[in-house]
Structure formats: structure tokens, C-alpha cells
CSV table of C-alpha atoms and ligand atoms in Angstrom, one decimal:
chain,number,residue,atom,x,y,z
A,15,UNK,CA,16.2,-13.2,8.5
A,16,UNK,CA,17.5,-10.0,6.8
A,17,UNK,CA,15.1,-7.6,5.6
A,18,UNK,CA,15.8,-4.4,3.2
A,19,UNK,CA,12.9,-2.1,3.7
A,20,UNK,CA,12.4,0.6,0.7
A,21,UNK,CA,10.5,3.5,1.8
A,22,UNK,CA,10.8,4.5,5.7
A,23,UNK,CA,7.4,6.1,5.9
A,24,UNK,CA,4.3,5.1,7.8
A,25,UNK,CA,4.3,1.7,6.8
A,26,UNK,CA,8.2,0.6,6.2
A,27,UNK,CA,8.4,1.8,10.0
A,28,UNK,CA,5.5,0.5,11.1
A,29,UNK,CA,6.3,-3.1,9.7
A,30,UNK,CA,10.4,-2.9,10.6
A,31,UNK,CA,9.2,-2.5,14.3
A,32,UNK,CA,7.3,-5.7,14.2
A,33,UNK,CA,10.3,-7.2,12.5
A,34,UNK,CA,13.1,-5.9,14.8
A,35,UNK,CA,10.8,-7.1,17.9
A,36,UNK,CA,10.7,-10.7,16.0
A,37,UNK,CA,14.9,-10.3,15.7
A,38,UNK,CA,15.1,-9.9,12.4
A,39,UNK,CA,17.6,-7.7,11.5
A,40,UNK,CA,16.6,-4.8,9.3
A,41,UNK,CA,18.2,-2.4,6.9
A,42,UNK,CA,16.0,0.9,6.3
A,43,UNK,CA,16.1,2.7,2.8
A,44,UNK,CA,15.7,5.9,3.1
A,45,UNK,CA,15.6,9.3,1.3
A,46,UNK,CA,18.5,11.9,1.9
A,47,UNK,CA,15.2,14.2,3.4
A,48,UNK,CA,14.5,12.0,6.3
A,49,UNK,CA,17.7,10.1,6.3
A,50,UNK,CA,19.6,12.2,9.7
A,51,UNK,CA,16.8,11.2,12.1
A,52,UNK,CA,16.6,7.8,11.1
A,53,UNK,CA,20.6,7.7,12.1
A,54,UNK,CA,19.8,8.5,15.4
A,55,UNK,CA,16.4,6.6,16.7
A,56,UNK,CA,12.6,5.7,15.3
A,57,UNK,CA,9.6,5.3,17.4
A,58,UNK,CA,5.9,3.5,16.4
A,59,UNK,CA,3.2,4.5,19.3
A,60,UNK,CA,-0.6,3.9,18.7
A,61,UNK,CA,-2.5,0.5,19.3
A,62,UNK,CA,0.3,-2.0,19.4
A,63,UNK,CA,2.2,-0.1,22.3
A,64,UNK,CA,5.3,2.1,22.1
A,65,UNK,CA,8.4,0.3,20.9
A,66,UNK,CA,11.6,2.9,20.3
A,67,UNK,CA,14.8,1.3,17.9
A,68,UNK,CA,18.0,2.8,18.3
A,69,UNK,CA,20.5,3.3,15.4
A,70,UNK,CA,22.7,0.4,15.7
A,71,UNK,CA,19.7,-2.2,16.6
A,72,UNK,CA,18.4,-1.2,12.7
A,73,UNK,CA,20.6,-0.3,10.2
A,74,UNK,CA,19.7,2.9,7.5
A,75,UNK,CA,20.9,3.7,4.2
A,76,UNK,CA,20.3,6.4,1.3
A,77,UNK,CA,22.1,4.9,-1.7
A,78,UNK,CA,21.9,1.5,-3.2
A,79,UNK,CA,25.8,2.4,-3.0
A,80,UNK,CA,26.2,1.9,0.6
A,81,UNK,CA,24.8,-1.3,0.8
A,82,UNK,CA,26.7,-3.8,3.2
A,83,UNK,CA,24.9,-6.9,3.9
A,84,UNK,CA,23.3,-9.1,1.3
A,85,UNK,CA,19.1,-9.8,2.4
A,86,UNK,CA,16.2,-12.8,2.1
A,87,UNK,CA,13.4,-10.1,1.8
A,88,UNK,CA,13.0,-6.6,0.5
A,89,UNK,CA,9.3,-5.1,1.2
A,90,UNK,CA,8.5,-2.0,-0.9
A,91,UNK,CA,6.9,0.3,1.4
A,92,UNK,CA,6.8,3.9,-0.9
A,93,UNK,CA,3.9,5.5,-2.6
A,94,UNK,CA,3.2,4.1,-5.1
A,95,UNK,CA,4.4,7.1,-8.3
A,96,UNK,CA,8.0,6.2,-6.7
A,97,UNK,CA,8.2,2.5,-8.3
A,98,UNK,CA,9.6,2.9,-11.4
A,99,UNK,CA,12.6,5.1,-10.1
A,100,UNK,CA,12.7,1.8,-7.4
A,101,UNK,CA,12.5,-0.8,-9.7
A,102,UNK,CA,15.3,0.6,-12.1
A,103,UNK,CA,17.4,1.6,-9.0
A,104,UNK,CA,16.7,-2.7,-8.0
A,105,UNK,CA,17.9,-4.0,-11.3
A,106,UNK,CA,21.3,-1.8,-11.4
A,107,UNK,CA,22.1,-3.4,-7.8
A,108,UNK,CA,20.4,-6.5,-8.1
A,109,UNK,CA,24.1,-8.4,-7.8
A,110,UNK,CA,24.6,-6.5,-4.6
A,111,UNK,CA,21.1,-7.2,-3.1
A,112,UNK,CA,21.7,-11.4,-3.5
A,113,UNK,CA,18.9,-13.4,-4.3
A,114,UNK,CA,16.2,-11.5,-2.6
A,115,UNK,CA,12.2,-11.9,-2.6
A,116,UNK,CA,10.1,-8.7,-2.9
A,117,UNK,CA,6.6,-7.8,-1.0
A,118,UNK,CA,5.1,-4.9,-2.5
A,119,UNK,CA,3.4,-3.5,0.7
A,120,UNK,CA,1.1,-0.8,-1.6
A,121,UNK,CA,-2.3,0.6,-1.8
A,122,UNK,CA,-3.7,0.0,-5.9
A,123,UNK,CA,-3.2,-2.7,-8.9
A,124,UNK,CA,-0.8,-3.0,-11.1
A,125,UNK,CA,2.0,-2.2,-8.7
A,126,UNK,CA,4.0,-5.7,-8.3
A,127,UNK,CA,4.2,-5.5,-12.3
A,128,UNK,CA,6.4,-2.4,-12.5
A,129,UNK,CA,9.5,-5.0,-10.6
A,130,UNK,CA,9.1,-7.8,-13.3
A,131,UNK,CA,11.6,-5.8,-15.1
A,132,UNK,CA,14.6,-7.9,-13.5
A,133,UNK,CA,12.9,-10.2,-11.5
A,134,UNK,CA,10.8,-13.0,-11.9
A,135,UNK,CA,7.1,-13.5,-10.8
A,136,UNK,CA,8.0,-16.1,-8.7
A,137,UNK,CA,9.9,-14.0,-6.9
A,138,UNK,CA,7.7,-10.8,-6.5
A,139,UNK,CA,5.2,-11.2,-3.9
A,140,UNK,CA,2.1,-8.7,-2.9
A,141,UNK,CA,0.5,-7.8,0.1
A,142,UNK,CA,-2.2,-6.2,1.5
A,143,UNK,CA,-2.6,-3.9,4.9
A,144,UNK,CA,-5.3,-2.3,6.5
A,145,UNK,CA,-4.1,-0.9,8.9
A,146,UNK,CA,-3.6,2.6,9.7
A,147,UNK,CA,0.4,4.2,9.7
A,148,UNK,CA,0.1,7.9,10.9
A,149,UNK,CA,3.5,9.7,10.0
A,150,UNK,CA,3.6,12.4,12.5
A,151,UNK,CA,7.6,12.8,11.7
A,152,UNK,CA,10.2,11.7,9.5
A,153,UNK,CA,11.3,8.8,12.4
A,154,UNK,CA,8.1,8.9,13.9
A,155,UNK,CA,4.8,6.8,13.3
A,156,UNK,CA,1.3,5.9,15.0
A,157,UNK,CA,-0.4,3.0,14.7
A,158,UNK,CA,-4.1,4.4,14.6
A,159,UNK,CA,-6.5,1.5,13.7
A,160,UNK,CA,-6.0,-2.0,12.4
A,161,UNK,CA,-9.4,-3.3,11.0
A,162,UNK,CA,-7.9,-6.8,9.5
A,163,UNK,CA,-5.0,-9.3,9.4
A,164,UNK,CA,-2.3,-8.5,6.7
A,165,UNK,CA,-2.9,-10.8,3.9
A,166,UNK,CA,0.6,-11.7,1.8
A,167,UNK,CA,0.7,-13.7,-1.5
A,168,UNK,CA,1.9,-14.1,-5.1
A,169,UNK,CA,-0.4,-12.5,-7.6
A,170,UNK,CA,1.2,-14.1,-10.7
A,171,UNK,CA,1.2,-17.6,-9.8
A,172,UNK,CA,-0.5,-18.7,-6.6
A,173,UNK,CA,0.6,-21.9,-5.3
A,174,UNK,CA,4.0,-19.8,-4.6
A,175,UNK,CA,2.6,-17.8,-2.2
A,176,UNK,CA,3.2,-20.4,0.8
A,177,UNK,CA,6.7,-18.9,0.4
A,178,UNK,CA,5.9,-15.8,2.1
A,179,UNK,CA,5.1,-18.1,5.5
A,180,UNK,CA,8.5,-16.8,6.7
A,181,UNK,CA,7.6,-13.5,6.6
A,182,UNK,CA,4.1,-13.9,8.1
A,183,UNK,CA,6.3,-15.9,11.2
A,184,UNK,CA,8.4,-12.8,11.8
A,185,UNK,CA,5.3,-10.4,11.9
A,186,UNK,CA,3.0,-12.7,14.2
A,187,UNK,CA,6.2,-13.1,16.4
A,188,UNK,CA,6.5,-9.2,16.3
A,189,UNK,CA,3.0,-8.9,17.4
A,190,UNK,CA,1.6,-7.9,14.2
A,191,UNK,CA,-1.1,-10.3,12.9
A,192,UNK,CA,-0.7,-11.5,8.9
A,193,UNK,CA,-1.3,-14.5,7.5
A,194,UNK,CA,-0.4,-16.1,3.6
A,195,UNK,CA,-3.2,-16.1,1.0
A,196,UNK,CA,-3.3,-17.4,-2.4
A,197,UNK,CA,-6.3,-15.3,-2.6
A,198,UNK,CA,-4.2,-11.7,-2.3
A,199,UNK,CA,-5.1,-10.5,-6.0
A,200,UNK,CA,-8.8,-11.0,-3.8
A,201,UNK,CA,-7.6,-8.8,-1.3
A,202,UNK,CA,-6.4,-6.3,-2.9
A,203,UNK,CA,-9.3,-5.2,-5.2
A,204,UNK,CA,-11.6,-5.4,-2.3
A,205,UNK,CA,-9.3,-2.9,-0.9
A,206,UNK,CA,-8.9,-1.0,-4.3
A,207,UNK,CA,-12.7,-1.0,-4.3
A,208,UNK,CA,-13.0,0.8,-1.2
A,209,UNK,CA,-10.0,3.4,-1.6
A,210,UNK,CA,-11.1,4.5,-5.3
A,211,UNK,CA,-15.1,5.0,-3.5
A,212,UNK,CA,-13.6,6.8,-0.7
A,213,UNK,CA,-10.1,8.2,-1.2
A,214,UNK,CA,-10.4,10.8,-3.7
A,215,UNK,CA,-14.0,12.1,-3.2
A,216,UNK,CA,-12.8,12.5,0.5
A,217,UNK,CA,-9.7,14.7,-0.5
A,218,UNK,CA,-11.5,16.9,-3.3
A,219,UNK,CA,-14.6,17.7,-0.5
A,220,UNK,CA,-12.3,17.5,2.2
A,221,UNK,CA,-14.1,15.2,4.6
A,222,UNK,CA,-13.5,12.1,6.6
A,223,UNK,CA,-15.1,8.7,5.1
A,224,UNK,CA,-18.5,8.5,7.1
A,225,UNK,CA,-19.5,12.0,5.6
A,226,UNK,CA,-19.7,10.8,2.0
A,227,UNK,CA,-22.1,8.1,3.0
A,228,UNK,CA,-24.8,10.3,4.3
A,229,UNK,CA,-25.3,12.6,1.0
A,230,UNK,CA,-27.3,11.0,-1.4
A,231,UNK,CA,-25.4,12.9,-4.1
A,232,UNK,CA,-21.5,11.5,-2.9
A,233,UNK,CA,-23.5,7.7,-2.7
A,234,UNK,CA,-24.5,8.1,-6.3
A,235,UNK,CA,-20.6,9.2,-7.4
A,236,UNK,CA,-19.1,6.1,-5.3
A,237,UNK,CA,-22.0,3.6,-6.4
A,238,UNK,CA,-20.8,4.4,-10.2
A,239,UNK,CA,-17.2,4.2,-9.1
A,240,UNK,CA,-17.8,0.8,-8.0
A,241,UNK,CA,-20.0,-0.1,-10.6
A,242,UNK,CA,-17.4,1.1,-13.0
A,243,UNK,CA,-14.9,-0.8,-11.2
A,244,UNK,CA,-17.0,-4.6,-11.2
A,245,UNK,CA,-17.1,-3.7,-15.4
A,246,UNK,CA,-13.4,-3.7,-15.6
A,247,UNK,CA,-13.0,-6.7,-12.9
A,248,UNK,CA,-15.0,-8.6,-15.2
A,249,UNK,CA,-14.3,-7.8,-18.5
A,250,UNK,CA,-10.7,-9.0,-17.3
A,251,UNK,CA,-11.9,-12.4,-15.3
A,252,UNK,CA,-10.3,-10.1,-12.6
A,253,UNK,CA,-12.5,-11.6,-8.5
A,254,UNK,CA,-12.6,-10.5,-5.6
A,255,UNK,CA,-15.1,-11.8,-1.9
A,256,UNK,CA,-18.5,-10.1,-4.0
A,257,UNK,CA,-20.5,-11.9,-6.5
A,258,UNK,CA,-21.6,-8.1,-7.8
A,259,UNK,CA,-21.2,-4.6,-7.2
A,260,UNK,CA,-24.2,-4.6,-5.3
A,261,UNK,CA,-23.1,-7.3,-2.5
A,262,UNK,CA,-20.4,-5.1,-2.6
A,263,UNK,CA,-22.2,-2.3,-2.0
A,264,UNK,CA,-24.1,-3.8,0.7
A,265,UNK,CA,-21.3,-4.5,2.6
A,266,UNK,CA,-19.8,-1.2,1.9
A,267,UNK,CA,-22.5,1.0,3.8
A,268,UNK,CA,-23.6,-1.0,6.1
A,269,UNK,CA,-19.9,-2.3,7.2
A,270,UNK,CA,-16.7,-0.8,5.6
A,271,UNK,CA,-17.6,3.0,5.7
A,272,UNK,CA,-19.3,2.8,9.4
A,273,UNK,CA,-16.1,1.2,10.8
A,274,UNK,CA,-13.8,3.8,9.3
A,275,UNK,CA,-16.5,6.6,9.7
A,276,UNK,CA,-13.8,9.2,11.4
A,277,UNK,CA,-10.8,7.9,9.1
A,278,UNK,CA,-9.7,11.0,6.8
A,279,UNK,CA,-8.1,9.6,3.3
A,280,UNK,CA,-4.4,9.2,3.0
A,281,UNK,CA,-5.3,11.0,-0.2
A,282,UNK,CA,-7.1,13.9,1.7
A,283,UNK,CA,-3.7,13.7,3.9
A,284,UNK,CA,-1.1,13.9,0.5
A,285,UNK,CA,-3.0,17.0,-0.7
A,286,UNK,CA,-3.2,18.9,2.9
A,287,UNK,CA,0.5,18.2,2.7
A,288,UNK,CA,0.8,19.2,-1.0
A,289,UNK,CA,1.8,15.9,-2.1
A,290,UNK,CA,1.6,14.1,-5.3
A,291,UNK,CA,-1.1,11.5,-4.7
A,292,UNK,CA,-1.6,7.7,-5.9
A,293,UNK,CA,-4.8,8.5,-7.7
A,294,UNK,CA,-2.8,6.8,-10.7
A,295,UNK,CA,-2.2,3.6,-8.9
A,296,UNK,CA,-6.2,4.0,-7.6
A,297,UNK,CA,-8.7,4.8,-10.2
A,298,UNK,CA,-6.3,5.8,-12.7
A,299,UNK,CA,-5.4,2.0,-13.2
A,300,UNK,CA,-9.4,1.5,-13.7
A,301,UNK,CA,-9.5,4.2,-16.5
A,302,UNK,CA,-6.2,2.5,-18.3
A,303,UNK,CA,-8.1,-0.9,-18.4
A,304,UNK,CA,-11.6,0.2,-18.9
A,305,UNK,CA,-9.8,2.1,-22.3
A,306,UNK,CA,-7.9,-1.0,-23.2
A,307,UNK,CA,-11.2,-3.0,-23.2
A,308,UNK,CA,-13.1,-0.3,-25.1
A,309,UNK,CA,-15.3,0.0,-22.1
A,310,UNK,CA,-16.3,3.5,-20.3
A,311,UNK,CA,-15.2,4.9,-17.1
A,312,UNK,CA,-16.4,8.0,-16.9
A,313,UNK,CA,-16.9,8.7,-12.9
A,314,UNK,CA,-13.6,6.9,-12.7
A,315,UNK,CA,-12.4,9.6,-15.4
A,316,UNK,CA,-13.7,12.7,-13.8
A,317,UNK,CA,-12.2,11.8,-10.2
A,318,UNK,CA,-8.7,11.4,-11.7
A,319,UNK,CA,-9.2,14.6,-13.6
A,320,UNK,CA,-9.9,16.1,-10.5
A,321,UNK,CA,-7.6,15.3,-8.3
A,322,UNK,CA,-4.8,15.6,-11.0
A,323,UNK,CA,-6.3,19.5,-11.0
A,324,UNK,CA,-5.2,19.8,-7.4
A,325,UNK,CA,-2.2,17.8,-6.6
A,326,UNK,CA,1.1,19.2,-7.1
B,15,NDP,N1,-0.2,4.7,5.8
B,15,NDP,C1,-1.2,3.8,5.9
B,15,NDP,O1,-2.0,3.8,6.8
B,15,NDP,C2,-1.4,2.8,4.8
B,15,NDP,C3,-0.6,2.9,3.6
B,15,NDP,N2,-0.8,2.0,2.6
B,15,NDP,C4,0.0,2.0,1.4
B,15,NDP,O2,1.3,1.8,1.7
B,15,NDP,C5,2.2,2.5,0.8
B,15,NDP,C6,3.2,3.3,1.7
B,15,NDP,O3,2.4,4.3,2.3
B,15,NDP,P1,2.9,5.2,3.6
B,15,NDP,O4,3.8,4.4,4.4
B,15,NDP,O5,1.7,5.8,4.2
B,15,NDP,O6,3.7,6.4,2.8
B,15,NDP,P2,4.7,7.4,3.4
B,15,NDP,O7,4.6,8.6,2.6
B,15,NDP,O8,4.5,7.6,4.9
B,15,NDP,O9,6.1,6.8,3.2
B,15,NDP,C7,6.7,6.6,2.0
B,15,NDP,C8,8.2,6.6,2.2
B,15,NDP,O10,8.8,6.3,0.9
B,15,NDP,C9,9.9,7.2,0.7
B,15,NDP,N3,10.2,7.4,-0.7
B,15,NDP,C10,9.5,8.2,-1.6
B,15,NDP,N4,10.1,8.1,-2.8
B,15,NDP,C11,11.2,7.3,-2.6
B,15,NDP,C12,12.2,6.9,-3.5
B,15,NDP,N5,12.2,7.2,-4.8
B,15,NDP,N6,13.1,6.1,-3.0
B,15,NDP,C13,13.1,5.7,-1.7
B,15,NDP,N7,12.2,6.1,-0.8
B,15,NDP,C14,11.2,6.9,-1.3
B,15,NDP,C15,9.4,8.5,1.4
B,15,NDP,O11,10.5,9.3,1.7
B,15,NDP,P3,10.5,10.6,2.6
B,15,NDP,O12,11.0,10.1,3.9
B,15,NDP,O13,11.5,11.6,2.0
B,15,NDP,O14,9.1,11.1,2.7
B,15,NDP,C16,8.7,7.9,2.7
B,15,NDP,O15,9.7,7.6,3.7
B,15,NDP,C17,1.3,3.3,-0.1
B,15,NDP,O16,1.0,2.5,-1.3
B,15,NDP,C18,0.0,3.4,0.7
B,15,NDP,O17,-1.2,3.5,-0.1
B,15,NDP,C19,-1.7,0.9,2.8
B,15,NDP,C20,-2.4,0.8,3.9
B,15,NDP,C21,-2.4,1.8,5.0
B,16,KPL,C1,-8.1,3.5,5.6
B,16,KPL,C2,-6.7,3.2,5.3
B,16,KPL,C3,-5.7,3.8,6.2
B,16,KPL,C4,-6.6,1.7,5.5
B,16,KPL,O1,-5.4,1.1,5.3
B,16,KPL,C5,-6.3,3.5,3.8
B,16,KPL,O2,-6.2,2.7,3.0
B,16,KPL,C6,-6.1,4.9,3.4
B,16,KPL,O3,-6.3,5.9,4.1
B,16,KPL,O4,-5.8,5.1,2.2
């Protein structure tokens, strides 16, 4: 199986090892930036063991231009504020590319809308990882903690995600444990839940997950946020695992944030590197559908204000 992997960060590497080990063959997209030391190796460490892929065992490009081979999957694997540059840059080569799938491997909602522009739902699938990618260099990544199976699926219609069984073979035969769901739009807002709590409270205050749980003061922000959050879910018809924001809550202190208590925000990690941030793709996307419903957001709001007053 042939696999074009946009965005050769954390995550696209982290995956494309699993694949390669599997035998799939694997194109990397990169950026010109980190594009020379992906033409000469890559290495994942961490939890799953140390695999190193030498150019020539993967292939790498920078431009839509230079591509040789046609592929059966392409997994998005940016941030998030880089999809509508992808999605145009898709469409212009979509002849090249052959009739391809997509997996939008991305933290936030909304995200596996912005490729509908040229293809079809049925052939843009979703998934959702919790798993951490450390990028300690451009062709370099740990694997730090890995607190669930990844869950793949179609959002807009279901019954198609069975389709993404191929892909879930070649990451269980890499070693890497996923499984199909027609339950991913599930996934994912429990997962947006638990980024827009934590993420950007933990990058404005500068502290790791755990701390925010143990002032009564950060509780009340992320019990709004989440309040704010089951509004919008079900002013939408919008589900996820929790019949309220209260079981969610539940599960939230007494499981999600002790399990993670050490784990410092990708967010906190994007502004200590000065990097734009996915706050738009996070509680941004909460604010844009409260508004559309006529319905307030206003922790939601403030956090997005916030961290749009210190991001690049
Ligand atoms: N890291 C993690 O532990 C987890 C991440 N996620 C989610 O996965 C997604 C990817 O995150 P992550 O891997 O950490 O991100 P990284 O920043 O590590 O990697 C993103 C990659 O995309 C590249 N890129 C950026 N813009 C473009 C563009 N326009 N065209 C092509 N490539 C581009 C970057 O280029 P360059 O090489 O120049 O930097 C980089 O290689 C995010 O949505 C994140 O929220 C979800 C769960 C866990
Ligand atoms: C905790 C983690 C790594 C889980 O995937 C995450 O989502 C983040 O830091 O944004």
C-alpha cells in the first residue's frame, strides 16, 4: 500500500515508521525547512523502541511538482492553520495524486471539512490519536506516552468507515495499535473536550496538566469551558461517551488529568517555540458555533483572546 504523508512532524513520522515497518511504502511531504535531513535518514525512539529509516527505504518530497508515484492513502499530519494552503495545494494535483483516500490525523473539529473542496465525503476519513509525538528535531521524534488505541473513521457518513480497515492492518502490523470506529466524530470531541480544558490554560500559565486541577480557580475556568462546550454539542445534536458535562467532568479529574498529570500542552510547546498555535481549530471552532447558534461562549471567548494576544 502506498501512502503520501503531508506534514513530517511529530506525528507524520511517528505514523510513517509504523507504516514502513508494516512494508508499506511511504512518500513524506515535507517543507523546504526540514526537507535536507529528511533526504538523508529519520529516527522515532520513545515507548515503541528505536526504529531508524534510511532515505531510499522512504521517499521525501517538497513540491506537489515532484511527485512520482500515484498513492491509495494520504494522512494529513500538519497543524491544523496549515489546511487550507493543503487542501488548495490537493485539488491543483489531485490528477497526479490518483484516486486517493485522506485521514485527517489532527487535534480539533471542523478540520476534515476544509478537504471537501475537491473531494468527496466518502472519501475523506478522520482520525483520532492520543498518543504523544515529541519533535526533538526536524528528522527526529519520541514516542513519549500512548494512553489509547488510534480510533479511524468517516465523520460524514459512517457506515464507510470500514474502509479505513486497510489502514488500521498496516498500523497493528507496524506495531502501532488502531482500530476502525464509526463512532470517531465520538472520539474526537471527547478529545476536543479535554484539549480546549487543558491546552490553552496550560500555555497562558505555563504549567503542565496536573497543575490546573489542583487550583480551585483554573477548575472553575475548565468546568465553564466544558460546560460551554456540551451547550454547543447539543444545540448541534453533536455526542460524544458522556451523557452531560458533569460525567464528563467526573471522568475528567478523577481519570484524564491524573494520567497525563506531568504532560505539558502541545500548545504550551507552540508558544515556547514562538509558534502560531491551533487555538482556532480548539476553542476557536466552539466560539464560531456557539455565535452561529446565538448561544454564549464567553470562557471559550476569553481563552482564544488570550492566546491570540501571545502567539505570533
Ligand atoms: N504531537 C502529538 O503528540 C500529537 C499531535 N496531534 C495533532 O496532530 C497534528 C500534527 O501535530 P504534530 O505532528 O505534533 O505537529 P508538528 O508541528 O510536529 O508537525 C507538523 C508538520 O507539518 C509541516 N507543515 C506545516 N505547514 C505545512 C504546509 N503548509 N505544507 C506542508 N507541511 C507543512 C511542518 O513543517 P516543518 O517541518 O517546516 O515544521 C511539520 O513537519 C496536530 O493537529 C496535532 O494537534 C494529536 C495528538 C498528539
Ligand atoms: C496530550 C496530547 C499529547 C495527547 O495526544 C495532546 O493532545 C496535546 O498535547 O495536545
Amino acid at each position: 500500500m502506498r501512502f503520501l504523508v503531508i506534514g513530517s512532524g511529530g506525528v507524520g513520522l511517528g505514523l510513517s515508521a509504523f507504516l514502513l515497518k508494516a512494508g508499506c511504502e511511504v512518500c513524506l511531504f515535507s517543507t523546504r525547512r526540514s526537507f535536507n535531513s529528511l533526504t538523508n535518514y529519520f529516527k522515532v525512539d520513545g515507548i515503541f523502541g528505536d526504529f531508524t529509516f534510511k532515505y531510499g527505504q522512504y521517499d521525501v518530497i517538497d513540491s506537489f511538482e515532484n511527485l512520482r508515484d500515484k498513492f491509495d492513502w494520504v494522512l494529513i499530519t500538519t497543524k491544523t492553520y496549515a489546511n487550507e494552503d493543503i487542501a488548495r495545494q490537493l485539488c491543483d494535483f489531485k490528477d497526479k495524486l490518483g484516486g486517493v483516500n485522506l485521514v485527517v490525523v489532527q487535534n480539533g473539529w471542523g478540520n476534515a471539512e476544509k478537504f471537501l473542496r475537491c473531494f468527496d465525503k466518502e472519501s475523506v476519513f478522520s482520525a483520532r490519536i492520543i498518543t504523544g509525538f515529541y519533535r526533538k528535531a526536524p528528522n527526529e521524534v519520541e514516542i513519549t506516552v500512548h494512553a489509547d488505541k488510534m480510533v479511524l473513521g468517516n465523520i460524514f457518513r459512517k457506515e464507510l468507515s470500514g474502509q479505513t480497515q486497510e489502514v488500521v492492518d498496516a498500523l497493528n502490523n507496524g506495531g502501532f495499535d488502531a482500530l476502525v470506529s464509526e463512532d470517531v466524530d465520538k472520539h474526537l470531541w471527547a478529545k476536543l473536550l479535554y484539549n480546549c480544558a487543558l491546552n490553552p490554560l496550560g500555555a497562558i500559565l505555563r504549567v503542565e496538566y496536573g497543575k490546573l486541577a489542583e487550583k480551585s480557580q483554573t477548575r472553575k475556568i475548565m468546568d465553564r469551558i466544558i460546560n460551554e462546550i456540551f451547550d454547543v454539542m447539543r444545540a448541534y445534536g453533536y455526542e460524544t461517551f458522556f451523557k452531560n458535562a458533569n460525567e464528563y467532568k467526573d471522568v475528567f479529574y478523577s481519570k484524564l488529568v491524573p494520567s497525563t498529570y506531568s504532560h505539558r500542552s502541545s500548545m504550551l510547546q507552540d508558544i515556547e517555540n514562538s509558534q502560531k498555535t491551533e487555538i482556532d481549530s480548539l476553542n476557536g471552532v466552539v466560539v464560531e458555533l456557539a455565535k452561529k447558534k446565538g448561544l454564549a461562549a464567553p470562557y471559550n471567548e476569553f481563552i482564544v483572546e488570550l492566546i491570540k494576544a501571545i502567539e505570533p
